[in-house]
mmCIF file of C-alpha atoms in Angstrom:
data_model
loop_
_atom_site.group_PDB
_atom_site.id
_atom_site.type_symbol
_atom_site.label_atom_id
_atom_site.label_comp_id
_atom_site.label_asym_id
_atom_site.label_seq_id
_atom_site.Cartn_x
_atom_site.Cartn_y
_atom_site.Cartn_z
ATOM 1 C CA MET A 103 -18.493 -8.272 -8.028
ATOM 2 C CA PRO A 104 -20.715 -6.609 -5.641
ATOM 3 C CA VAL A 105 -21.590 -2.769 -6.086
ATOM 4 C CA ALA A 106 -20.382 -2.210 -2.651
ATOM 5 C CA LEU A 107 -16.862 -3.203 -3.523
ATOM 6 C CA TYR A 108 -16.524 -0.040 -6.083
ATOM 7 C CA ALA A 109 -17.737 1.935 -2.973
ATOM 8 C CA LEU A 110 -15.101 0.815 -1.027
ATOM 9 C CA ALA A 111 -12.969 1.478 -3.919
ATOM 10 C CA ALA A 112 -14.335 5.073 -3.984
ATOM 11 C CA GLY A 113 -12.860 5.632 -0.759
ATOM 12 C CA ALA A 114 -9.468 4.089 -1.758
ATOM 13 C CA PHE A 115 -9.510 6.679 -4.336
ATOM 14 C CA GLY A 116 -9.541 9.757 -2.310
ATOM 15 C CA ILE A 117 -6.877 7.843 0.191
ATOM 16 C CA GLY A 118 -4.725 7.282 -3.087
ATOM 17 C CA VAL A 119 -4.931 10.549 -4.281
ATOM 18 C CA THR A 120 -3.679 12.430 -0.718
ATOM 19 C CA GLU A 121 -1.192 9.656 -0.401
ATOM 20 C CA PHE A 122 0.742 9.833 -3.875
ATOM 21 C CA VAL A 123 0.074 13.513 -5.299
ATOM 22 C CA ILE A 124 2.443 15.015 -3.201
ATOM 23 C CA MET A 125 5.133 13.340 -4.963
ATOM 24 C CA GLY A 126 4.132 15.037 -8.253
ATOM 25 C CA LEU A 127 4.432 18.275 -5.883
ATOM 26 C CA LEU A 128 7.716 18.074 -4.453
ATOM 27 C CA LEU A 129 9.495 20.909 -6.307
ATOM 28 C CA GLU A 130 6.537 23.471 -5.438
ATOM 29 C CA VAL A 131 6.393 22.481 -1.948
ATOM 30 C CA SER A 132 9.916 22.749 -1.410
ATOM 31 C CA ALA A 133 9.879 26.056 -3.148
ATOM 32 C CA ASP A 134 6.601 27.665 -1.635
ATOM 33 C CA LEU A 135 7.918 26.542 1.994
ATOM 34 C CA GLY A 136 11.746 27.380 1.811
ATOM 35 C CA VAL A 137 12.772 23.683 2.303
ATOM 36 C CA THR A 138 15.075 21.377 0.731
ATOM 37 C CA ILE A 139 13.611 18.737 -1.951
ATOM 38 C CA SER A 140 14.998 15.742 0.666
ATOM 39 C CA ALA A 141 12.729 17.714 3.444
ATOM 40 C CA ALA A 142 9.708 17.839 1.347
ATOM 41 C CA GLY A 143 10.278 14.016 0.674
ATOM 42 C CA LEU A 144 9.904 13.628 4.311
ATOM 43 C CA LEU A 145 6.159 14.673 4.443
ATOM 44 C CA ILE A 146 5.738 11.362 2.378
ATOM 45 C CA SER A 147 7.583 9.533 5.250
ATOM 46 C CA GLY A 148 5.525 11.649 7.829
ATOM 47 C CA TYR A 149 2.280 10.359 5.978
ATOM 48 C CA ALA A 150 3.487 6.883 6.069
ATOM 49 C CA LEU A 151 4.333 6.771 9.864
ATOM 50 C CA GLY A 152 0.867 8.036 10.658
ATOM 51 C CA VAL A 153 -0.372 5.215 8.484
ATOM 52 C CA VAL A 154 1.611 2.867 10.771
ATOM 53 C CA ALA A 155 0.692 4.698 14.207
ATOM 54 C CA GLY A 156 -2.897 5.084 13.378
ATOM 55 C CA ALA A 157 -4.025 1.772 11.867
ATOM 56 C CA PRO A 158 -3.444 -0.533 15.153
ATOM 57 C CA VAL A 159 -4.906 2.972 17.276
ATOM 58 C CA LEU A 160 -7.887 3.021 15.584
ATOM 59 C CA THR A 161 -8.629 -0.240 14.578
ATOM 60 C CA ALA A 162 -8.566 -1.271 18.427
ATOM 61 C CA ALA A 163 -10.582 1.893 19.311
ATOM 62 C CA THR A 164 -13.293 0.682 16.735
ATOM 63 C CA ALA A 165 -13.402 -2.833 17.752
ATOM 64 C CA GLY A 166 -17.147 -3.499 18.180
ATOM 65 C CA TRP A 167 -18.341 -1.051 15.807
ATOM 66 C CA PRO A 168 -20.113 -1.599 12.644
ATOM 67 C CA ARG A 169 -17.958 -1.772 9.946
ATOM 68 C CA LYS A 170 -19.768 0.989 7.934
ATOM 69 C CA THR A 171 -19.823 2.991 10.827
ATOM 70 C CA VAL A 172 -16.021 2.826 10.795
ATOM 71 C CA LEU A 173 -15.228 3.356 7.116
ATOM 72 C CA LEU A 174 -17.475 6.688 7.150
ATOM 73 C CA GLY A 175 -15.996 8.164 10.278
ATOM 74 C CA LEU A 176 -12.522 7.160 8.789
ATOM 75 C CA MET A 177 -13.476 9.114 5.761
ATOM 76 C CA LEU A 178 -14.313 12.268 7.292
ATOM 77 C CA VAL A 179 -10.952 12.245 9.457
ATOM 78 C CA PHE A 180 -9.378 12.095 5.973
ATOM 79 C CA THR A 181 -11.071 15.106 4.575
ATOM 80 C CA LEU A 182 -10.684 17.271 7.732
ATOM 81 C CA GLY A 183 -7.243 16.359 7.483
ATOM 82 C CA ASN A 184 -6.967 17.935 3.858
ATOM 83 C CA VAL A 185 -8.690 21.142 4.773
ATOM 84 C CA ALA A 186 -5.656 21.333 7.452
ATOM 85 C CA CYS A 187 -3.163 20.267 4.538
ATOM 86 C CA ALA A 188 -4.816 23.087 2.270
ATOM 87 C CA LEU A 189 -4.550 25.880 4.947
ATOM 88 C CA ALA A 190 -1.042 25.001 6.438
ATOM 89 C CA PRO A 191 1.049 27.981 6.763
ATOM 90 C CA ASP A 192 4.255 26.215 7.391
ATOM 91 C CA TYR A 193 6.048 23.128 6.621
ATOM 92 C CA TRP A 194 5.603 21.834 10.138
ATOM 93 C CA THR A 195 1.961 22.372 10.420
ATOM 94 C CA LEU A 196 1.757 20.399 6.901
ATOM 95 C CA MET A 197 3.332 17.788 8.487
ATOM 96 C CA ALA A 198 1.100 17.601 11.170
ATOM 97 C CA ALA A 199 -2.017 17.952 9.128
ATOM 98 C CA ARG A 200 -0.535 15.057 6.696
ATOM 99 C CA VAL A 201 -0.011 13.012 9.870
ATOM 100 C CA LEU A 202 -3.703 13.605 11.000
ATOM 101 C CA THR A 203 -4.789 12.485 7.466
ATOM 102 C CA ALA A 204 -2.835 9.317 7.693
ATOM 103 C CA PHE A 205 -4.641 8.085 10.632
ATOM 104 C CA ALA A 206 -7.649 6.880 8.505
ATOM 105 C CA HIS A 207 -5.685 5.156 5.926
ATOM 106 C CA GLY A 208 -4.508 2.045 7.596
ATOM 107 C CA THR A 209 -7.968 1.165 9.406
ATOM 108 C CA PHE A 210 -9.576 1.945 6.120
ATOM 109 C CA PHE A 211 -7.718 -0.471 4.053
ATOM 110 C CA GLY A 212 -7.679 -2.977 6.991
ATOM 111 C CA VAL A 213 -11.129 -3.012 7.903
ATOM 112 C CA GLY A 214 -12.020 -2.752 4.311
ATOM 113 C CA SER A 215 -10.179 -5.517 3.159
ATOM 114 C CA VAL A 216 -12.249 -7.646 5.431
ATOM 115 C CA VAL A 217 -15.333 -6.140 4.279
ATOM 116 C CA ALA A 218 -14.329 -6.968 0.560
ATOM 117 C CA THR A 219 -13.460 -10.824 1.161
ATOM 118 C CA GLY A 220 -16.570 -11.037 3.493
ATOM 119 C CA LEU A 221 -18.842 -9.761 0.086
ATOM 120 C CA VAL A 222 -17.625 -12.604 -2.533
ATOM 121 C CA ALA A 223 -17.139 -16.196 -2.863
ATOM 122 C CA PRO A 224 -13.552 -17.872 -1.076
ATOM 123 C CA ASN A 225 -12.321 -18.072 -4.955
ATOM 124 C CA LYS A 226 -12.460 -14.360 -5.566
ATOM 125 C CA LYS A 227 -11.233 -12.995 -2.215
ATOM 126 C CA ALA A 228 -7.897 -11.859 -3.603
ATOM 127 C CA SER A 229 -9.358 -10.343 -6.764
ATOM 128 C CA ALA A 230 -12.329 -8.489 -4.509
ATOM 129 C CA ILE A 231 -8.981 -6.894 -2.556
ATOM 130 C CA ALA A 232 -7.693 -6.455 -5.958
ATOM 131 C CA LEU A 233 -10.796 -4.309 -6.873
ATOM 132 C CA MET A 234 -10.894 -2.490 -3.771
ATOM 133 C CA PHE A 235 -7.137 -1.277 -4.204
ATOM 134 C CA THR A 236 -7.867 -0.311 -8.178
ATOM 135 C CA GLY A 237 -9.155 2.782 -6.339
ATOM 136 C CA LEU A 238 -5.619 3.714 -5.431
ATOM 137 C CA THR A 239 -4.560 2.637 -8.566
ATOM 138 C CA VAL A 240 -7.190 4.592 -10.585
ATOM 139 C CA ALA A 241 -6.060 7.871 -8.284
ATOM 140 C CA ASN A 242 -2.473 7.432 -10.135
ATOM 141 C CA ILE A 243 -4.202 7.522 -13.499
ATOM 142 C CA LEU A 244 -6.408 10.306 -13.010
ATOM 143 C CA GLY A 245 -6.164 11.760 -9.370
ATOM 144 C CA VAL A 246 -2.424 12.233 -9.620
ATOM 145 C CA PRO A 247 -1.748 13.675 -12.611
ATOM 146 C CA PHE A 248 -4.468 16.283 -12.199
ATOM 147 C CA GLY A 249 -3.620 17.065 -9.020
ATOM 148 C CA THR A 250 -0.106 17.586 -9.810
ATOM 149 C CA TRP A 251 -1.239 19.662 -12.711
ATOM 150 C CA LEU A 252 -3.724 21.560 -10.639
ATOM 151 C CA GLY A 253 -1.082 22.035 -8.488
ATOM 152 C CA GLN A 254 1.446 23.316 -10.821
ATOM 153 C CA ALA A 255 -0.957 25.939 -12.197
ATOM 154 C CA LEU A 256 -2.856 27.358 -9.342
ATOM 155 C CA GLY A 257 -0.609 26.003 -6.684
ATOM 156 C CA TRP A 258 -0.424 23.131 -4.389
ATOM 157 C CA ARG A 259 -3.035 24.240 -1.780
ATOM 158 C CA ALA A 260 -5.583 24.023 -4.605
ATOM 159 C CA THR A 261 -4.339 19.944 -4.839
ATOM 160 C CA PHE A 262 -5.466 19.718 -1.321
ATOM 161 C CA TRP A 263 -9.097 21.364 -1.626
ATOM 162 C CA ALA A 264 -9.560 19.259 -4.455
ATOM 163 C CA VAL A 265 -8.950 16.187 -2.481
ATOM 164 C CA ALA A 266 -10.946 17.014 0.538
ATOM 165 C CA LEU A 267 -13.720 17.556 -2.144
ATOM 166 C CA VAL A 268 -13.120 14.011 -3.062
ATOM 167 C CA GLY A 269 -13.207 12.348 0.622
ATOM 168 C CA LEU A 270 -16.741 14.197 0.344
ATOM 169 C CA VAL A 271 -17.950 12.251 -2.653
ATOM 170 C CA ALA A 272 -16.474 9.172 -1.277
ATOM 171 C CA PHE A 273 -18.172 9.439 2.004
ATOM 172 C CA ALA A 274 -21.649 9.675 0.074
ATOM 173 C CA VAL A 275 -20.810 6.836 -1.803
ATOM 174 C CA ILE A 276 -19.953 4.575 0.911
ATOM 175 C CA ALA A 277 -23.197 5.712 2.643
ATOM 176 C CA PHE A 278 -25.249 4.701 -0.111
ATOM 177 C CA LEU A 279 -23.728 1.389 -1.222
ATOM 178 C CA VAL A 280 -22.343 -0.442 1.500
ATOM 179 C CA PRO A 281 -24.482 -2.743 2.962
ATOM 180 C CA ARG A 282 -25.286 -1.526 6.984
ATOM 181 C CA ASP A 283 -25.599 -5.114 7.905
ATOM 182 C CA ASN A 284 -22.175 -6.345 6.676
ATOM 183 C CA ALA A 285 -20.211 -5.589 9.511
ATOM 184 C CA THR A 286 -20.255 -6.068 13.136
ATOM 185 C CA GLU A 287 -16.825 -6.669 13.744
ATOM 186 C CA GLU A 288 -15.937 -10.061 14.976
ATOM 187 C CA ARG A 289 -12.841 -9.809 17.436
ATOM 188 C CA GLY A 290 -11.251 -11.604 20.456
ATOM 189 C CA SER A 291 -9.521 -9.510 23.032
ATOM 190 C CA LEU A 292 -6.554 -7.450 22.257
ATOM 191 C CA ALA A 293 -4.435 -10.017 23.962
ATOM 192 C CA HIS A 294 -5.571 -12.312 21.013
ATOM 193 C CA ASP A 295 -5.076 -10.149 18.185
ATOM 194 C CA LEU A 296 -1.363 -9.740 19.709
ATOM 195 C CA ALA A 297 -1.140 -12.909 19.819
ATOM 196 C CA VAL A 298 -2.125 -13.296 16.140
ATOM 197 C CA LEU A 299 0.596 -10.670 14.786
ATOM 198 C CA GLY A 300 2.735 -12.694 16.961
ATOM 199 C CA ARG A 301 2.227 -15.932 14.634
ATOM 200 C CA PRO A 302 5.451 -16.648 12.257
ATOM 201 C CA GLN A 303 3.667 -16.600 9.235
ATOM 202 C CA VAL A 304 1.708 -13.298 9.883
ATOM 203 C CA LEU A 305 5.398 -12.027 11.132
ATOM 204 C CA LEU A 306 7.147 -12.899 8.080
ATOM 205 C CA GLY A 307 4.307 -11.548 5.854
ATOM 206 C CA LEU A 308 4.488 -8.207 7.419
ATOM 207 C CA THR A 309 8.233 -7.963 7.187
ATOM 208 C CA THR A 310 7.858 -8.975 3.386
ATOM 209 C CA THR A 311 5.683 -6.104 2.840
ATOM 210 C CA VAL A 312 7.801 -3.693 4.601
ATOM 211 C CA LEU A 313 10.838 -4.895 2.530
ATOM 212 C CA GLY A 314 8.890 -4.923 -0.920
ATOM 213 C CA TRP A 315 7.408 -1.437 -0.425
ATOM 214 C CA VAL A 316 10.717 0.072 0.814
ATOM 215 C CA GLY A 317 12.138 -0.551 -2.646
ATOM 216 C CA VAL A 318 8.762 1.152 -4.343
ATOM 217 C CA PHE A 319 8.980 4.136 -2.635
ATOM 218 C CA ALA A 320 12.678 4.927 -2.466
ATOM 219 C CA LEU A 321 12.256 5.256 -6.483
ATOM 220 C CA PHE A 322 8.530 6.647 -6.442
ATOM 221 C CA THR A 323 9.407 9.350 -3.860
ATOM 222 C CA TYR A 324 11.748 11.097 -6.364
ATOM 223 C CA ILE A 325 10.265 10.018 -9.613
ATOM 224 C CA ALA A 326 10.001 13.689 -10.577
ATOM 225 C CA PRO A 327 13.321 14.757 -9.651
ATOM 226 C CA ILE A 328 14.652 11.921 -11.714
ATOM 227 C CA LEU A 329 12.716 12.508 -14.763
ATOM 228 C CA THR A 330 13.567 15.891 -14.886
ATOM 229 C CA ARG A 331 17.081 16.262 -13.758
ATOM 230 C CA ILE A 332 18.541 12.715 -15.248
ATOM 231 C CA THR A 333 16.082 11.913 -17.990
ATOM 232 C CA GLY A 334 15.812 15.407 -19.400
ATOM 233 C CA PHE A 335 12.136 15.636 -19.302
ATOM 234 C CA SER A 336 10.216 19.210 -18.811
ATOM 235 C CA GLU A 337 8.286 19.369 -15.608
ATOM 236 C CA ALA A 338 4.754 19.929 -17.369
ATOM 237 C CA ALA A 339 5.983 16.011 -18.925
ATOM 238 C CA VAL A 340 6.065 14.485 -15.529
ATOM 239 C CA SER A 341 2.004 14.561 -15.223
ATOM 240 C CA PRO A 342 1.518 12.611 -18.511
ATOM 241 C CA ILE A 343 4.427 9.880 -17.496
ATOM 242 C CA LEU A 344 2.560 9.511 -13.989
ATOM 243 C CA LEU A 345 -0.166 8.448 -16.197
ATOM 244 C CA VAL A 346 1.493 5.605 -17.878
ATOM 245 C CA PHE A 347 2.646 4.854 -14.281
ATOM 246 C CA GLY A 348 -0.778 4.581 -13.182
ATOM 247 C CA VAL A 349 -1.887 2.572 -16.321
ATOM 248 C CA GLY A 350 0.538 -0.051 -15.032
ATOM 249 C CA LEU A 351 -0.420 -0.052 -11.477
ATOM 250 C CA VAL A 352 -4.227 -1.115 -12.644
ATOM 251 C CA ALA A 353 -2.900 -3.797 -14.800
ATOM 252 C CA GLY A 354 -0.355 -4.856 -12.043
ATOM 253 C CA ASN A 355 -2.903 -4.609 -9.521
ATOM 254 C CA LEU A 356 -6.063 -6.977 -11.269
ATOM 255 C CA ILE A 357 -3.302 -9.658 -12.745
ATOM 256 C CA GLY A 358 -1.690 -9.768 -8.982
ATOM 257 C CA GLY A 359 -5.332 -10.644 -7.889
ATOM 258 C CA ARG A 360 -6.464 -13.487 -10.161
ATOM 259 C CA LEU A 361 -3.193 -14.882 -9.802
ATOM 260 C CA ALA A 362 -3.088 -14.936 -6.114
ATOM 261 C CA ASP A 363 -6.888 -16.475 -6.293
ATOM 262 C CA ARG A 364 -5.148 -19.184 -8.477
ATOM 263 C CA ARG A 365 -1.967 -19.998 -6.415
ATOM 264 C CA LEU A 366 -1.308 -17.612 -3.712
ATOM 265 C CA MET A 367 2.898 -18.102 -2.900
ATOM 266 C CA PRO A 368 3.718 -18.495 -6.851
ATOM 267 C CA ALA A 369 1.958 -15.070 -7.391
ATOM 268 C CA LEU A 370 3.720 -13.633 -4.323
ATOM 269 C CA LEU A 371 7.272 -14.533 -5.220
ATOM 270 C CA GLY A 372 6.538 -13.998 -8.764
ATOM 271 C CA SER A 373 5.709 -10.713 -8.159
ATOM 272 C CA LEU A 374 8.672 -9.713 -6.120
ATOM 273 C CA ALA A 375 11.031 -10.895 -8.105
ATOM 274 C CA ALA A 376 9.411 -8.927 -11.242
ATOM 275 C CA LEU A 377 9.409 -5.985 -9.062
ATOM 276 C CA ALA A 378 13.313 -6.244 -8.061
ATOM 277 C CA ILE A 379 14.229 -7.108 -11.783
ATOM 278 C CA VAL A 380 12.305 -3.622 -13.137
ATOM 279 C CA LEU A 381 13.689 -1.681 -10.376
ATOM 280 C CA ALA A 382 17.173 -2.934 -11.264
ATOM 281 C CA ALA A 383 16.871 -2.218 -14.735
ATOM 282 C CA MET A 384 15.671 1.311 -14.365
ATOM 283 C CA THR A 385 19.159 2.160 -13.364
ATOM 284 C CA ILE A 386 19.759 2.064 -16.941
ATOM 285 C CA ALA A 387 16.502 2.854 -18.536
ATOM 286 C CA VAL A 388 16.080 6.503 -16.690
ATOM 287 C CA HIS A 389 18.924 7.483 -19.545
ATOM 288 C CA ASP A 390 16.675 7.279 -21.975
ATOM 289 C CA ARG A 391 13.701 9.188 -23.022
ATOM 290 C CA ILE A 392 11.610 6.282 -24.208
ATOM 291 C CA ALA A 393 13.066 3.563 -22.208
ATOM 292 C CA ALA A 394 12.486 5.764 -18.970
ATOM 293 C CA VAL A 395 8.446 5.717 -19.987
ATOM 294 C CA ILE A 396 8.113 2.324 -20.900
ATOM 295 C CA PHE A 397 9.939 1.237 -17.492
ATOM 296 C CA ILE A 398 7.856 3.869 -15.583
ATOM 297 C CA GLY A 399 4.845 1.738 -16.778
ATOM 298 C CA LEU A 400 6.428 -1.473 -15.940
ATOM 299 C CA PHE A 401 7.613 -0.563 -12.486
ATOM 300 C CA GLY A 402 3.588 0.159 -11.674
ATOM 301 C CA ALA A 403 2.572 -2.922 -12.754
ATOM 302 C CA ALA A 404 5.253 -4.904 -11.015
ATOM 303 C CA ALA A 405 4.732 -2.799 -7.697
ATOM 304 C CA PHE A 406 1.045 -3.167 -7.310
ATOM 305 C CA ALA A 407 0.979 -6.724 -8.336
ATOM 306 C CA THR A 408 2.503 -7.388 -5.433
ATOM 307 C CA VAL A 409 -0.149 -5.712 -3.022
ATOM 308 C CA PRO A 410 -3.279 -8.445 -3.339
ATOM 309 C CA PRO A 411 -0.948 -11.850 -2.671
ATOM 310 C CA LEU A 412 0.526 -9.504 0.096
ATOM 311 C CA GLN A 413 -2.246 -8.618 1.556
ATOM 312 C CA MET A 414 -3.967 -12.025 1.315
ATOM 313 C CA TRP A 415 -1.234 -13.939 2.494
ATOM 314 C CA VAL A 416 -1.644 -12.299 6.056
ATOM 315 C CA LEU A 417 -5.378 -12.135 6.077
ATOM 316 C CA GLU A 418 -4.600 -16.034 5.621
ATOM 317 C CA SER A 419 -2.336 -16.376 8.021
ATOM 318 C CA ALA A 420 -3.992 -14.746 10.775
ATOM 319 C CA GLN A 421 -7.523 -16.621 10.040
ATOM 320 C CA GLY A 422 -10.496 -15.784 12.185
ATOM 321 C CA ALA A 423 -10.971 -13.314 14.634
ATOM 322 C CA GLY A 424 -8.295 -10.769 14.787
ATOM 323 C CA GLN A 425 -8.151 -10.830 10.785
ATOM 324 C CA SER A 426 -8.890 -7.034 10.647
ATOM 325 C CA PHE A 427 -6.278 -6.388 13.235
ATOM 326 C CA ALA A 428 -3.835 -8.161 11.149
ATOM 327 C CA SER A 429 -4.915 -6.349 8.048
ATOM 328 C CA SER A 430 -4.392 -3.084 9.263
ATOM 329 C CA PHE A 431 -1.407 -3.696 10.425
ATOM 330 C CA ASN A 432 -0.093 -4.964 7.061
ATOM 331 C CA ILE A 433 -1.472 -1.911 5.781
ATOM 332 C CA ALA A 434 0.749 -0.224 8.244
ATOM 333 C CA ALA A 435 3.775 -2.798 6.868
ATOM 334 C CA PHE A 436 3.153 -1.148 3.705
ATOM 335 C CA ASN A 437 3.346 2.497 4.673
ATOM 336 C CA LEU A 438 6.108 1.522 6.890
ATOM 337 C CA GLY A 439 8.117 0.445 3.929
ATOM 338 C CA ASN A 440 7.123 3.603 2.054
ATOM 339 C CA ALA A 441 8.470 5.823 4.969
ATOM 340 C CA VAL A 442 12.040 3.749 4.871
ATOM 341 C CA GLY A 443 11.970 3.805 1.505
ATOM 342 C CA ALA A 444 11.412 7.671 1.146
ATOM 343 C CA TRP A 445 13.846 8.004 3.805
ATOM 344 C CA LEU A 446 16.279 5.708 1.681
ATOM 345 C CA GLY A 447 16.120 7.478 -1.459
ATOM 346 C CA GLY A 448 16.931 11.080 0.447
ATOM 347 C CA ALA A 449 20.025 9.388 1.893
ATOM 348 C CA VAL A 450 21.175 8.171 -1.355
ATOM 349 C CA ILE A 451 20.447 11.692 -2.770
ATOM 350 C CA ASP A 452 22.077 13.792 0.189
ATOM 351 C CA HIS A 453 24.994 11.085 1.501
ATOM 352 C CA GLY A 454 25.300 8.334 -0.937
ATOM 353 C CA PRO A 455 26.002 7.850 -4.892
ATOM 354 C CA GLY A 456 23.440 10.482 -5.883
ATOM 355 C CA LEU A 457 19.991 10.479 -7.485
ATOM 356 C CA GLY A 458 20.928 8.407 -10.484
ATOM 357 C CA ALA A 459 21.839 5.347 -7.988
ATOM 358 C CA ILE A 460 18.582 5.313 -6.361
ATOM 359 C CA PRO A 461 16.940 2.435 -8.823
ATOM 360 C CA TRP A 462 19.493 -0.053 -8.009
ATOM 361 C CA VAL A 463 19.576 0.745 -4.289
ATOM 362 C CA ALA A 464 15.781 0.158 -4.204
ATOM 363 C CA ALA A 465 15.771 -3.224 -6.387
ATOM 364 C CA LEU A 466 17.764 -4.625 -3.385
ATOM 365 C CA ALA A 467 14.956 -4.423 -1.029
ATOM 366 C CA PRO A 468 12.371 -6.688 -3.233
ATOM 367 C CA PHE A 469 14.864 -8.868 -3.794
ATOM 368 C CA SER A 470 15.385 -9.685 -0.069
ATOM 369 C CA ALA A 471 11.673 -9.624 0.352
ATOM 370 C CA PHE A 472 11.760 -12.373 -2.057
ATOM 371 C CA LEU A 473 14.362 -14.234 -0.294
ATOM 372 C CA LEU A 474 12.427 -14.066 2.664
ATOM 373 C CA ALA A 475 9.273 -15.338 1.315
ATOM 374 C CA LEU A 476 10.732 -18.179 -0.362
ATOM 375 C CA TRP A 477 12.249 -19.257 2.956
ATOM 376 C CA SER A 478 8.634 -18.779 4.538
ATOM 377 C CA ARG A 479 7.389 -21.103 1.859
ATOM 378 C CA ARG A 480 9.794 -23.821 3.148
ATOM 379 C CA LEU A 481 9.181 -23.423 6.264
ATOM 380 C CA ASP A 482 5.752 -23.776 6.006
ATOM 381 C CA ALA A 483 6.235 -26.765 3.995
ATOM 382 C CA ARG A 484 8.423 -28.645 6.476
ATOM 383 C CA GLY A 485 5.741 -27.657 9.163
ATOM 384 C CA ARG A 486 3.044 -29.362 7.066
ATOM 385 C CA HIS A 487 5.032 -32.307 6.444
ATOM 386 C CA ILE A 488 6.048 -33.081 10.307
ATOM 387 C CA ALA A 489 2.328 -32.421 11.061
ATOM 388 C CA ALA A 490 1.476 -35.207 8.561
ATOM 389 C CA LEU A 491 4.164 -37.458 9.793
ATOM 390 C CA SER A 492 2.707 -36.877 13.577
ATOM 391 C CA ALA A 493 -0.751 -37.614 12.471
ATOM 392 C CA CYS A 494 0.627 -40.955 10.600
ATOM 393 C CA ASP A 495 2.364 -41.778 13.827
ATOM 394 C CA ASP A 496 -0.602 -40.748 15.937
ATOM 395 C CA ALA A 497 -3.178 -43.277 13.695
ATOM 396 C CA ALA A 498 -0.381 -46.120 14.041
ATOM 397 C CA ILE A 499 -0.430 -45.929 17.660
ATOM 398 C CA ALA A 500 -4.142 -45.602 18.095
ATOM 399 C CA CYS A 501 -4.525 -48.683 15.524
ATOM 400 C CA GLY A 502 -1.792 -50.554 17.567
ATOM 401 C CA ALA A 503 -4.018 -49.969 20.513
ATOM 402 C CA ALA A 504 -7.126 -51.008 18.952
ATOM 403 C CA ASP A 505 -5.236 -54.479 18.098
ATOM 404 C CA GLN A 506 -4.446 -55.284 21.780
ATOM 405 C CA PRO A 507 -6.730 -57.856 23.442
#
């Protein structure tokens, strides 16, 4: 794999830490700022909605810029946003800073996915996307556990200062390793890009992404309270358990990329089905310490096994000019799922059956995504069949015309 992919992974690492580390610090943030745990959980929803808003806006605003310039600018926005988080005096200022930080997220992964696929052979595109997203998974193995420990030891603000430093390092790595000649964005008009988003397969792909990740974040947002209040672990044990989750993320991400390179739709359907099954089984597993740790790892693997096929499906459905726009929208779709999932988990706690019911409620979302993807596959197969019949009819008419004297 080209070394530039590892530079993209470095940027993904920084973004991954700032997105996920707040989940291990919900108790500290809620206590320090005087808000409930569910209100603290909305900081995750706010970040996700910032990605949803920022992805199309910044992708459109930076159209025609060299892709390397776009990536470097986004890392500066990311770094400044984390400094603002560290300095936030109250809950709403922290929320605003999280949204600002999130604006860099969607466009970075959207443009980065196009850059990654352009660096490798056609049969390695999903693996290239997986390698870039490995930065997110490594963030969960190293960054999030360390950030959780740092926040518990020195206060949650220290974690955001550390993440801002990671942003500066990622900026330097991208500046040195990503080739400057890789990337003037070739896009059509805004109307063309919006028309690409209107294609049925693109819309179905985006909707599938949202549903799949509603389930992931409905559970993951509240993983710390589940582990401490249901499974019975101490707060200090949360960080090592998140390390297990991170190992699962790396494995699932790389496996999902390899499988998607071989057969895209079977990889997508299989990963969504696995995610739904694991989430449902965790309803029981969280009541036993050993089973809970095992299923945390399986949860991570199943969750990120869906990422390369979901991203690749949208890229293939978009084709040509407008790929970066569609790719950024799919990153926005992931984060819309994150936002809705965090809200859903909070609703289950505050108004539903409670914390212990989150896993089985979460499982319903990827199961719905599986059914939607299966339906999409059948529609696509039917469309190809009709197109083939039409081509045969056209050929028969042409042959008949040629036989006429």
